[in-house]
Amino acid sequence: MAIAVTATRETLAAAYAGAGTWISLHTASPSTTGANEATGGSPAYARKQTTWTPGASDGVTTGSQVTFDVPAGTYTHVGIWSAATAGTFIDSYDIPVDVVMGAQGQIQVTPTYTQS
């Protein structure tokens, strides 16, 4: 069921964004725990902080683009966390087309959340 009141959608989207500002990459489904988070590389992989910006009272919030340094591998999901390390796993979403890196490189992610 979609929420009919626009202001309510916006309030919920802002609450979602406030729950987690740290973005992660995963090599398989993170499930409900944040499993399969990327590791390794030189420079070493690390979560990146995003700054969420609310939409035009439409229930959409978009994070600032983040760039990850990652080793060769396949990356399938993006995660959202409450902290740079450890912390609470908030949510995840599938990358529409898996990113396959044949060598060390960078992956850019712009997180977006839509409350319907």
PDB file of C-alpha atoms in Angstrom:
ATOM      1  CA  MET A   1       0.000   0.000   0.000  1.00  0.00           C
ATOM      2  CA  ALA A   2       1.374   3.362  -0.978  1.00  0.00           C
ATOM      3  CA  ILE A   3       1.206   6.229   1.504  1.00  0.00           C
ATOM      4  CA  ALA A   4      -1.232   8.844   0.239  1.00  0.00           C
ATOM      5  CA  VAL A   5       0.024  11.822   2.256  1.00  0.00           C
ATOM      6  CA  THR A   6       3.095  13.350   0.635  1.00  0.00           C
ATOM      7  CA  ALA A   7       4.385  14.897   3.870  1.00  0.00           C
ATOM      8  CA  THR A   8       4.270  11.485   5.553  1.00  0.00           C
ATOM      9  CA  ARG A   9       6.283   9.918   2.710  1.00  0.00           C
ATOM     10  CA  GLU A  10       8.862  12.690   3.071  1.00  0.00           C
ATOM     11  CA  THR A  11       9.068  12.248   6.857  1.00  0.00           C
ATOM     12  CA  LEU A  12       9.642   8.483   6.489  1.00  0.00           C
ATOM     13  CA  ALA A  13      12.275   8.981   3.762  1.00  0.00           C
ATOM     14  CA  ALA A  14      14.127  11.437   6.016  1.00  0.00           C
ATOM     15  CA  ALA A  15      14.007   8.974   8.924  1.00  0.00           C
ATOM     16  CA  TYR A  16      15.432   6.229   6.686  1.00  0.00           C
ATOM     17  CA  ALA A  17      18.273   8.495   5.571  1.00  0.00           C
ATOM     18  CA  GLY A  18      19.001   9.491   9.150  1.00  0.00           C
ATOM     19  CA  ALA A  19      19.363   5.851  10.233  1.00  0.00           C
ATOM     20  CA  GLY A  20      22.460   5.209   8.150  1.00  0.00           C
ATOM     21  CA  THR A  21      24.976   7.384   6.334  1.00  0.00           C
ATOM     22  CA  TRP A  22      27.694   4.783   5.684  1.00  0.00           C
ATOM     23  CA  ILE A  23      27.591   2.904   2.375  1.00  0.00           C
ATOM     24  CA  SER A  24      29.176  -0.510   1.727  1.00  0.00           C
ATOM     25  CA  LEU A  25      29.710  -2.879  -1.193  1.00  0.00           C
ATOM     26  CA  HIS A  26      29.003  -6.616  -1.024  1.00  0.00           C
ATOM     27  CA  THR A  27      30.163  -9.587  -3.079  1.00  0.00           C
ATOM     28  CA  ALA A  28      26.935 -11.550  -2.489  1.00  0.00           C
ATOM     29  CA  SER A  29      23.653 -10.991  -0.688  1.00  0.00           C
ATOM     30  CA  PRO A  30      24.189  -9.218   2.640  1.00  0.00           C
ATOM     31  CA  SER A  31      21.035 -10.912   3.963  1.00  0.00           C
ATOM     32  CA  THR A  32      19.776  -9.154   7.100  1.00  0.00           C
ATOM     33  CA  THR A  33      23.181  -8.896   8.794  1.00  0.00           C
ATOM     34  CA  GLY A  34      25.457  -7.123   6.305  1.00  0.00           C
ATOM     35  CA  ALA A  35      27.263 -10.357   5.355  1.00  0.00           C
ATOM     36  CA  ASN A  36      29.641 -10.610   2.397  1.00  0.00           C
ATOM     37  CA  GLU A  37      31.009  -7.077   2.680  1.00  0.00           C
ATOM     38  CA  ALA A  38      33.958  -6.388   0.376  1.00  0.00           C
ATOM     39  CA  THR A  39      37.490  -6.542   1.792  1.00  0.00           C
ATOM     40  CA  GLY A  40      41.084  -6.108   0.677  1.00  0.00           C
ATOM     41  CA  GLY A  41      42.651  -4.027  -2.032  1.00  0.00           C
ATOM     42  CA  SER A  42      45.357  -1.412  -2.048  1.00  0.00           C
ATOM     43  CA  PRO A  43      44.309   1.159  -1.055  1.00  0.00           C
ATOM     44  CA  ALA A  44      42.157  -0.947   1.234  1.00  0.00           C
ATOM     45  CA  TYR A  45      38.391  -1.116   0.776  1.00  0.00           C
ATOM     46  CA  ALA A  46      36.440   0.922   3.346  1.00  0.00           C
ATOM     47  CA  ARG A  47      32.857   2.053   3.788  1.00  0.00           C
ATOM     48  CA  LYS A  48      32.132   5.560   2.525  1.00  0.00           C
ATOM     49  CA  GLN A  49      29.954   8.220   4.097  1.00  0.00           C
ATOM     50  CA  THR A  50      27.147   9.768   2.104  1.00  0.00           C
ATOM     51  CA  THR A  51      25.193  12.945   2.729  1.00  0.00           C
ATOM     52  CA  TRP A  52      21.475  12.442   2.144  1.00  0.00           C
ATOM     53  CA  THR A  53      19.509  15.274   0.525  1.00  0.00           C
ATOM     54  CA  PRO A  54      15.710  15.247   0.734  1.00  0.00           C
ATOM     55  CA  GLY A  55      13.685  15.561  -2.422  1.00  0.00           C
ATOM     56  CA  ALA A  56      10.948  18.022  -3.210  1.00  0.00           C
ATOM     57  CA  SER A  57       8.556  16.655  -0.548  1.00  0.00           C
ATOM     58  CA  ASP A  58       8.032  13.589  -2.716  1.00  0.00           C
ATOM     59  CA  GLY A  59       9.323  10.811  -0.445  1.00  0.00           C
ATOM     60  CA  VAL A  60      12.626  10.543  -2.308  1.00  0.00           C
ATOM     61  CA  THR A  61      16.029  11.155  -0.740  1.00  0.00           C
ATOM     62  CA  THR A  62      19.333  10.856  -2.589  1.00  0.00           C
ATOM     63  CA  GLY A  63      22.777  10.416  -1.093  1.00  0.00           C
ATOM     64  CA  SER A  64      25.934  12.026  -2.368  1.00  0.00           C
ATOM     65  CA  GLN A  65      27.987   9.867  -4.738  1.00  0.00           C
ATOM     66  CA  VAL A  66      30.688   7.783  -3.059  1.00  0.00           C
ATOM     67  CA  THR A  67      33.708   6.123  -4.676  1.00  0.00           C
ATOM     68  CA  PHE A  68      35.081   2.784  -3.491  1.00  0.00           C
ATOM     69  CA  ASP A  69      38.563   1.391  -4.120  1.00  0.00           C
ATOM     70  CA  VAL A  70      38.045  -2.347  -4.569  1.00  0.00           C
ATOM     71  CA  PRO A  71      40.138  -5.361  -5.526  1.00  0.00           C
ATOM     72  CA  ALA A  72      39.287  -7.625  -8.465  1.00  0.00           C
ATOM     73  CA  GLY A  73      35.997  -9.423  -7.893  1.00  0.00           C
ATOM     74  CA  THR A  74      32.258  -9.316  -8.451  1.00  0.00           C
ATOM     75  CA  TYR A  75      30.115  -6.816  -6.553  1.00  0.00           C
ATOM     76  CA  THR A  76      26.394  -7.473  -6.309  1.00  0.00           C
ATOM     77  CA  HIS A  77      24.871  -5.344  -3.531  1.00  0.00           C
ATOM     78  CA  VAL A  78      25.087  -1.993  -1.767  1.00  0.00           C
ATOM     79  CA  GLY A  79      24.576  -1.786   1.997  1.00  0.00           C
ATOM     80  CA  ILE A  80      23.687   1.025   4.376  1.00  0.00           C
ATOM     81  CA  TRP A  81      25.194   1.188   7.889  1.00  0.00           C
ATOM     82  CA  SER A  82      25.079   3.389  10.965  1.00  0.00           C
ATOM     83  CA  ALA A  83      28.892   3.560  11.309  1.00  0.00           C
ATOM     84  CA  ALA A  84      32.176   3.423   9.387  1.00  0.00           C
ATOM     85  CA  THR A  85      33.080   0.119  11.047  1.00  0.00           C
ATOM     86  CA  ALA A  86      30.867  -2.316  12.930  1.00  0.00           C
ATOM     87  CA  GLY A  87      27.632  -0.379  13.606  1.00  0.00           C
ATOM     88  CA  THR A  88      24.089  -1.399  12.731  1.00  0.00           C
ATOM     89  CA  PHE A  89      23.233  -2.800   9.311  1.00  0.00           C
ATOM     90  CA  ILE A  90      20.238  -0.764   8.110  1.00  0.00           C
ATOM     91  CA  ASP A  91      19.358  -2.101   4.656  1.00  0.00           C
ATOM     92  CA  SER A  92      20.672  -3.163   1.260  1.00  0.00           C
ATOM     93  CA  TYR A  93      19.742  -3.176  -2.385  1.00  0.00           C
ATOM     94  CA  ASP A  94      20.836  -5.142  -5.430  1.00  0.00           C
ATOM     95  CA  ILE A  95      23.117  -3.576  -7.985  1.00  0.00           C
ATOM     96  CA  PRO A  96      20.986  -3.978 -11.148  1.00  0.00           C
ATOM     97  CA  VAL A  97      23.894  -5.412 -13.142  1.00  0.00           C
ATOM     98  CA  ASP A  98      26.686  -7.066 -11.142  1.00  0.00           C
ATOM     99  CA  VAL A  99      29.953  -5.142 -11.387  1.00  0.00           C
ATOM    100  CA  VAL A 100      32.842  -7.428 -12.331  1.00  0.00           C
ATOM    101  CA  MET A 101      36.309  -5.997 -11.772  1.00  0.00           C
ATOM    102  CA  GLY A 102      39.186  -7.830 -13.465  1.00  0.00           C
ATOM    103  CA  ALA A 103      41.735  -5.831 -11.477  1.00  0.00           C
ATOM    104  CA  GLN A 104      41.903  -3.262  -8.662  1.00  0.00           C
ATOM    105  CA  GLY A 105      39.687  -0.315  -9.530  1.00  0.00           C
ATOM    106  CA  GLN A 106      36.940   2.041  -8.435  1.00  0.00           C
ATOM    107  CA  ILE A 107      33.173   1.719  -8.224  1.00  0.00           C
ATOM    108  CA  GLN A 108      30.942   4.766  -7.805  1.00  0.00           C
ATOM    109  CA  VAL A 109      27.577   4.547  -6.060  1.00  0.00           C
ATOM    110  CA  THR A 110      24.838   7.168  -5.642  1.00  0.00           C
ATOM    111  CA  PRO A 111      22.356   5.805  -3.087  1.00  0.00           C
ATOM    112  CA  THR A 112      18.665   6.704  -3.443  1.00  0.00           C
ATOM    113  CA  TYR A 113      15.648   5.823  -1.337  1.00  0.00           C
ATOM    114  CA  THR A 114      12.007   6.202  -2.383  1.00  0.00           C
ATOM    115  CA  GLN A 115       9.187   5.877   0.143  1.00  0.00           C
ATOM    116  CA  SER A 116       5.996   4.904  -1.644  1.00  0.00           C
TER     117      SER A 116
END
